[in-house]
mmCIF file of C-alpha atoms in Angstrom:
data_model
loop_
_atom_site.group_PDB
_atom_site.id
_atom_site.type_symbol
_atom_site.label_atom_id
_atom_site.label_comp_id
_atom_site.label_asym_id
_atom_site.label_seq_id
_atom_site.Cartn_x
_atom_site.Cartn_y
_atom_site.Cartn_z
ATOM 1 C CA UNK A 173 24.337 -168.116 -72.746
ATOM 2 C CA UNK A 174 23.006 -164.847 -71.606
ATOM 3 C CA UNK A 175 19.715 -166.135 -70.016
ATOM 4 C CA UNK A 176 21.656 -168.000 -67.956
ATOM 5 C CA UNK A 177 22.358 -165.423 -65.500
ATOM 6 C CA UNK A 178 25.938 -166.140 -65.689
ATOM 7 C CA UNK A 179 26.936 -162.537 -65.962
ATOM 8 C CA UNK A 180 27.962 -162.090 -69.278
ATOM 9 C CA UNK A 181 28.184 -163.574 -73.333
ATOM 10 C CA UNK A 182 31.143 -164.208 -75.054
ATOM 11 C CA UNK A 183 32.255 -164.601 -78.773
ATOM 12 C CA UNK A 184 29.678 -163.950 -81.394
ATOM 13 C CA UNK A 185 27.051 -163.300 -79.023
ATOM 14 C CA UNK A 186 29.076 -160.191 -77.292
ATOM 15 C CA UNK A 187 29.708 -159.397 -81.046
ATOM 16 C CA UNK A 188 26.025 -158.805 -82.039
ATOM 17 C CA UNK A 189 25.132 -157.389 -78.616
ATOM 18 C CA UNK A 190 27.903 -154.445 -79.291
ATOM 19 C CA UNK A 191 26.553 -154.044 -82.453
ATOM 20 C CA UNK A 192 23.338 -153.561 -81.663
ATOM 21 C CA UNK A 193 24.688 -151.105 -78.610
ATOM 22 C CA UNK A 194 26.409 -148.845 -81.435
ATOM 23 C CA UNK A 195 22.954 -148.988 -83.378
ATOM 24 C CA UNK A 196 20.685 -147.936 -80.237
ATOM 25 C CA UNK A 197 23.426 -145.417 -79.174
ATOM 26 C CA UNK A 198 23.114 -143.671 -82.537
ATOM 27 C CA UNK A 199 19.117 -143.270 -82.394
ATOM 28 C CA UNK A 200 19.508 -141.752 -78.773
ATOM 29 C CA UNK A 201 22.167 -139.544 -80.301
ATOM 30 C CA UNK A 202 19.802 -138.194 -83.009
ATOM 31 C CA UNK A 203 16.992 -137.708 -80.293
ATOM 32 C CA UNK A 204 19.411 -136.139 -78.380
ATOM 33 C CA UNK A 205 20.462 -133.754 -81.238
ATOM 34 C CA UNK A 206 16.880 -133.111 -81.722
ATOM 35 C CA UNK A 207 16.531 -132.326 -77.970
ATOM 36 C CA UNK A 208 19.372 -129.895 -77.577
ATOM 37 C CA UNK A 209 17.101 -127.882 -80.691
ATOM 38 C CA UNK A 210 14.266 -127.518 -79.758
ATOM 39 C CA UNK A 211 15.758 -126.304 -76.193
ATOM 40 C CA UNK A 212 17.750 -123.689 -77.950
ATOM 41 C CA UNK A 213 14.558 -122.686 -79.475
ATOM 42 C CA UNK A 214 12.828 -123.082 -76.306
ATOM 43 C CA UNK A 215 15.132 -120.393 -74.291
ATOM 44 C CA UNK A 216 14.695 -118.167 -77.444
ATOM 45 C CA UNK A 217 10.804 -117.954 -76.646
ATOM 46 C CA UNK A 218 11.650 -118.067 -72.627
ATOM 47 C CA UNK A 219 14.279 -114.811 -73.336
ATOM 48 C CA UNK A 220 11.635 -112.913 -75.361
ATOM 49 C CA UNK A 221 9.099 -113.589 -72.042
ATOM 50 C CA UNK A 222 11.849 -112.356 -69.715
ATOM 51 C CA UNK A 223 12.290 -109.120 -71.673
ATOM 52 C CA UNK A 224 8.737 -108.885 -72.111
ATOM 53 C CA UNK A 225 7.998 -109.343 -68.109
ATOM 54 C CA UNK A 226 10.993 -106.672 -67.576
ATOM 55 C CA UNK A 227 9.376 -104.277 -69.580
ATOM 56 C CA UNK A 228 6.009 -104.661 -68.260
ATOM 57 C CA UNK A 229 7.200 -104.586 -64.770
ATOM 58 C CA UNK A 230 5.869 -108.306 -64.246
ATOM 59 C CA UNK A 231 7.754 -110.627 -61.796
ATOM 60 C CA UNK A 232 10.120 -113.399 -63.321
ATOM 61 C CA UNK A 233 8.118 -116.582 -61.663
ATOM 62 C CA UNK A 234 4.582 -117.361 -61.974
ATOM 63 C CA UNK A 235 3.718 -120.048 -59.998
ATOM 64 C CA UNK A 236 0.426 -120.453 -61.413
ATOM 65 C CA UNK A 237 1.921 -120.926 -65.041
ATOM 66 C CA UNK A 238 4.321 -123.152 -63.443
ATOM 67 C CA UNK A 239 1.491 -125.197 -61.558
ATOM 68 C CA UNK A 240 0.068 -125.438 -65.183
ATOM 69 C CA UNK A 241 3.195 -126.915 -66.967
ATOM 70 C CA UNK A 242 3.269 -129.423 -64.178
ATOM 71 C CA UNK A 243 -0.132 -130.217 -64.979
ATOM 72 C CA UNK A 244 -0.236 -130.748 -68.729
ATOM 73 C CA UNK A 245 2.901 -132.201 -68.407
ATOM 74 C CA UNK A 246 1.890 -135.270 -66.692
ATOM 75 C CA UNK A 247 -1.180 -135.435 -69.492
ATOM 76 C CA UNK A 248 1.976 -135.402 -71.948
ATOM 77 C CA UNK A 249 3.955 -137.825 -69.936
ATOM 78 C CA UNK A 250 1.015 -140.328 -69.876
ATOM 79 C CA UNK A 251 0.707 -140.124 -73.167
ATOM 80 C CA UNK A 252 3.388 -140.078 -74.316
ATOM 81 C CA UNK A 253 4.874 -143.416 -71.977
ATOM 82 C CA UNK A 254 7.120 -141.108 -69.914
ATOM 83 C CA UNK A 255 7.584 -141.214 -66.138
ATOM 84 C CA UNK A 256 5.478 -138.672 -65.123
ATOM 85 C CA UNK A 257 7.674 -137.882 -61.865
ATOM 86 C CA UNK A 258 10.672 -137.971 -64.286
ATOM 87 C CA UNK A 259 9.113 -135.394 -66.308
ATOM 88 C CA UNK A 260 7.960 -132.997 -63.859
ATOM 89 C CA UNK A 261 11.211 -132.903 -62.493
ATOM 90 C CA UNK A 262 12.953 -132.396 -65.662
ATOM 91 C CA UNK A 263 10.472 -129.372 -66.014
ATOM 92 C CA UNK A 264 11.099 -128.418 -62.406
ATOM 93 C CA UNK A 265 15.375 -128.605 -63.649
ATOM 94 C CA UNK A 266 14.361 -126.215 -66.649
ATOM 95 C CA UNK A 267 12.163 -124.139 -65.497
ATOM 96 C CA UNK A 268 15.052 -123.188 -62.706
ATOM 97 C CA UNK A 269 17.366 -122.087 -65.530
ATOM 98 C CA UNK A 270 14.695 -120.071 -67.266
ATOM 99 C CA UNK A 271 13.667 -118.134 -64.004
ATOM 100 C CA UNK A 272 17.645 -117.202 -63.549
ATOM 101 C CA UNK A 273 17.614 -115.927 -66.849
ATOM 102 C CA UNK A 274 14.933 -113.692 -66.074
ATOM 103 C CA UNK A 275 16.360 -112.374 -62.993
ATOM 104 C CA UNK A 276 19.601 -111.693 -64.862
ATOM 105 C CA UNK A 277 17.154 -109.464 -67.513
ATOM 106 C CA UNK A 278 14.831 -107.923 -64.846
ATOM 107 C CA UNK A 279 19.015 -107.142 -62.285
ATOM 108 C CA UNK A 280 20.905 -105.399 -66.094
ATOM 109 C CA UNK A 281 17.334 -103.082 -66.259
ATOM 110 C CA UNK B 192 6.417 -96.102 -70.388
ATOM 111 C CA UNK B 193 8.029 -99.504 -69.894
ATOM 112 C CA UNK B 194 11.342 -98.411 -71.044
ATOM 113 C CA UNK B 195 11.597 -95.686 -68.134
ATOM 114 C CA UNK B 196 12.729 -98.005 -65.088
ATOM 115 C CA UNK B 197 9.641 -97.136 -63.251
ATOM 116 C CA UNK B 198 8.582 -100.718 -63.044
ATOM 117 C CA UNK B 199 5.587 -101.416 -64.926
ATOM 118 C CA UNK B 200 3.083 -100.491 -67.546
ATOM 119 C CA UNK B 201 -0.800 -100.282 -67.567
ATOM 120 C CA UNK B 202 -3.664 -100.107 -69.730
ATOM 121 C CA UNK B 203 -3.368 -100.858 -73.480
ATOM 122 C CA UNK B 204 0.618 -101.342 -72.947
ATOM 123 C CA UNK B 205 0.140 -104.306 -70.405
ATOM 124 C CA UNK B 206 -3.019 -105.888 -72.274
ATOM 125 C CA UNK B 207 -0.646 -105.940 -75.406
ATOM 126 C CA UNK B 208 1.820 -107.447 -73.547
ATOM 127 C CA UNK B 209 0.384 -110.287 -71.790
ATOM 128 C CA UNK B 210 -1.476 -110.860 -75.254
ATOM 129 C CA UNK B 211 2.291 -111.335 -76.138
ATOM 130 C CA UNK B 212 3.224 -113.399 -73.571
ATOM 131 C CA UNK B 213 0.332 -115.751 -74.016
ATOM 132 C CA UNK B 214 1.606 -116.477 -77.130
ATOM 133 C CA UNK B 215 4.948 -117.270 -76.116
ATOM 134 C CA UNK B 216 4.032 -119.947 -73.689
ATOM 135 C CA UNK B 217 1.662 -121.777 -76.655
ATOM 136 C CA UNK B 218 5.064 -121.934 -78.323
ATOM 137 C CA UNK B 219 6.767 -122.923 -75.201
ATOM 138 C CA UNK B 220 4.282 -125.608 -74.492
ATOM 139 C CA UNK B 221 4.698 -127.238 -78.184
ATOM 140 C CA UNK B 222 8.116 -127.444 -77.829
ATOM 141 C CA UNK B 223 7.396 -128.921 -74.120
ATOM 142 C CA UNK B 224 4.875 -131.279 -75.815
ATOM 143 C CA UNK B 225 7.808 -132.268 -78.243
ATOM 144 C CA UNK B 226 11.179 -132.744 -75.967
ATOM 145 C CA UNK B 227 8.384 -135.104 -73.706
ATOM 146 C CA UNK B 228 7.590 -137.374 -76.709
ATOM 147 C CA UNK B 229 10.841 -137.359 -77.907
ATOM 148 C CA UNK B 230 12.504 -138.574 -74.298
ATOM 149 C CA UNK B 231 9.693 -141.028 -74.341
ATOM 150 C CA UNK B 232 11.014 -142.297 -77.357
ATOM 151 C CA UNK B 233 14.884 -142.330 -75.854
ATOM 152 C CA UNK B 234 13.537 -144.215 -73.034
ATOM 153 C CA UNK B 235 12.641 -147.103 -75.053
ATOM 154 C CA UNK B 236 15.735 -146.952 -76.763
ATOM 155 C CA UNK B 237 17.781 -146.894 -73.025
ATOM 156 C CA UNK B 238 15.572 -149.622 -71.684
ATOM 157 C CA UNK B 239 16.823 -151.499 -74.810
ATOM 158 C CA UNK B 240 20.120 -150.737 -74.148
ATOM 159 C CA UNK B 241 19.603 -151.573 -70.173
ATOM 160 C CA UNK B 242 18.281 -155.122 -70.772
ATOM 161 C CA UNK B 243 21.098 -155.988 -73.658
ATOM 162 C CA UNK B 244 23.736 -154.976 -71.245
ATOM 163 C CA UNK B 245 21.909 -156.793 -68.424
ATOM 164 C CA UNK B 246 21.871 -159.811 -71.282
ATOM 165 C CA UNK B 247 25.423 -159.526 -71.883
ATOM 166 C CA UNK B 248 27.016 -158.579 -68.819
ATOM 167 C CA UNK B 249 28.186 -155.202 -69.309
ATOM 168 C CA UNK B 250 27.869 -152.527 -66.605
ATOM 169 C CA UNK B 251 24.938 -150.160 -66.530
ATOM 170 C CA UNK B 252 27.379 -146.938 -66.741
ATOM 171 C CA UNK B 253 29.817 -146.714 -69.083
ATOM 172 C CA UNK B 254 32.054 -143.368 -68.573
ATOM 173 C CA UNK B 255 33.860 -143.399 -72.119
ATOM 174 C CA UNK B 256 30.157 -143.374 -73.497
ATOM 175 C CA UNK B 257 29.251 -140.425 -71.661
ATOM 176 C CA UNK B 258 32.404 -138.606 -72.219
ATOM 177 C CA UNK B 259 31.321 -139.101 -75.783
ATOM 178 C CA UNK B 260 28.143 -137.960 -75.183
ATOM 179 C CA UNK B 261 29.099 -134.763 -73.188
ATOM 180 C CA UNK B 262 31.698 -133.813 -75.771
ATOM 181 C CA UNK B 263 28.989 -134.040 -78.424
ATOM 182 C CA UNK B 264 26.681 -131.969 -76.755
ATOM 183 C CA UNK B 265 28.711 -129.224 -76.458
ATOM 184 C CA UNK B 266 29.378 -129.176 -80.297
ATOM 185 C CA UNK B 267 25.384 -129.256 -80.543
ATOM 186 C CA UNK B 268 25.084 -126.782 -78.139
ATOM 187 C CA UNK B 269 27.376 -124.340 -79.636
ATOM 188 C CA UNK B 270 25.580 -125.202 -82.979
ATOM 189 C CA UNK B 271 22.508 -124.043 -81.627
ATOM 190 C CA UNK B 272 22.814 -121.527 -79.645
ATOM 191 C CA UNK B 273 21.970 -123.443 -76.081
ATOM 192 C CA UNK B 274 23.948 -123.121 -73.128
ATOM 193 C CA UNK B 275 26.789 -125.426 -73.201
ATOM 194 C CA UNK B 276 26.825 -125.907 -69.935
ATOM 195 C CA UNK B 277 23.327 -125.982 -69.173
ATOM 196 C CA UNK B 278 23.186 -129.208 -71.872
ATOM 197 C CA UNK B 279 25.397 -130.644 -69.708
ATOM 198 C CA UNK B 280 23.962 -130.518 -66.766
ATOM 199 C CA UNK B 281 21.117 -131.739 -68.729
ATOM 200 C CA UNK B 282 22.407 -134.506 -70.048
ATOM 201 C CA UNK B 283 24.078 -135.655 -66.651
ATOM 202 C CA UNK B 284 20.587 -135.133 -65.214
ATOM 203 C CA UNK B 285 18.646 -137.639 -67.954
ATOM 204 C CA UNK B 286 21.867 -140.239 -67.544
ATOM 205 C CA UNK B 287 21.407 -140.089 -63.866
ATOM 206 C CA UNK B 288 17.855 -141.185 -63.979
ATOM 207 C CA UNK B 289 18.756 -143.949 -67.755
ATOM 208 C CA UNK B 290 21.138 -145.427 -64.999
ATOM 209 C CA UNK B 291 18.609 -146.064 -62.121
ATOM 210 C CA UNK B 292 16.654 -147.915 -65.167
ATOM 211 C CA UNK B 293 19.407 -150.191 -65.814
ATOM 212 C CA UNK B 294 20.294 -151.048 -62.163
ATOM 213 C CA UNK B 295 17.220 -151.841 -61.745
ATOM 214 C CA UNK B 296 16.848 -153.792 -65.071
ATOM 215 C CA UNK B 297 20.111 -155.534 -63.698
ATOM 216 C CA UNK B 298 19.044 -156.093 -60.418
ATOM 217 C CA UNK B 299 15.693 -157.800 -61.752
ATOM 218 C CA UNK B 300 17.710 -160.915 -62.792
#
């Protein structure tokens, strides 16, 4: 059963295919803990470059910077094994909450 | 200057500051380097999961999962400091694009 395109296992088989499920759903979790992290840490560094472009009168986007991230990110993404299209818009998806933190910084000034 | 609302700085003051801000973005960009390797690696693990549910039968989506998932998240979030709702987002953003994977992983048998 199960290469037998029958739609679905029964018994034991379903059995050790939920088990297996639990075990791959608890190494995403941890990768996901270890995501949510390193973001927080990431919008700590992107909040000290929005009060840092505030004070220095700079404007909140850089395209050229952002042109740059796209860049080294599909080097990364290669790399790495990750869809490069996934990962640029993931950036894209980020980079769109850092920029409205920076507006909020650059409006309260 | 800088702190007076006029707008900007010059000289010394702005040289000091995009000295600063280049050092942000190295950060920045290792913690970019890391969250891409790291979704490369939960990738693998969702193919995984995409062809044993393909095996087995069970739908690509599964909403009590990602109830789970969001739920857990937010405790993470809180943790560290990251917008709760901006993980969420997030995380309906990377399930959107696991869930393409295992339609299509489904749809290849």
């Amino acid at each position: 059963m199960g290469a037998d395109g029958a739609g679905g296992v029964g018994g034991a088989e379903l059995e050790a295919a939920l088990a297996r499920l639990a075990e791959l759903r608890a190494s995403i979790d941890n990768v996901d803990a270890a995501v949510v992290f390193l973001l927080a840490e990431r919008f700590k560094f992107t909040q000290q470059v929005g009060h840092l472009k505030a004070d220095a009168g700079l404007p909140p986007a850089d395209l050229e910077r952002e042109a740059e991230q796209i860049a080294r990110l599909h080097r990364l993404a290669d790399e790495s094994g990750l869809d490069p299209v996934f990962a640029e818009k993931l950036l894209g998806f980020i980079i769109a909450e850092v920029i409205r933190h920076h507006e909020a910084i650059a409006d309260s000034r």
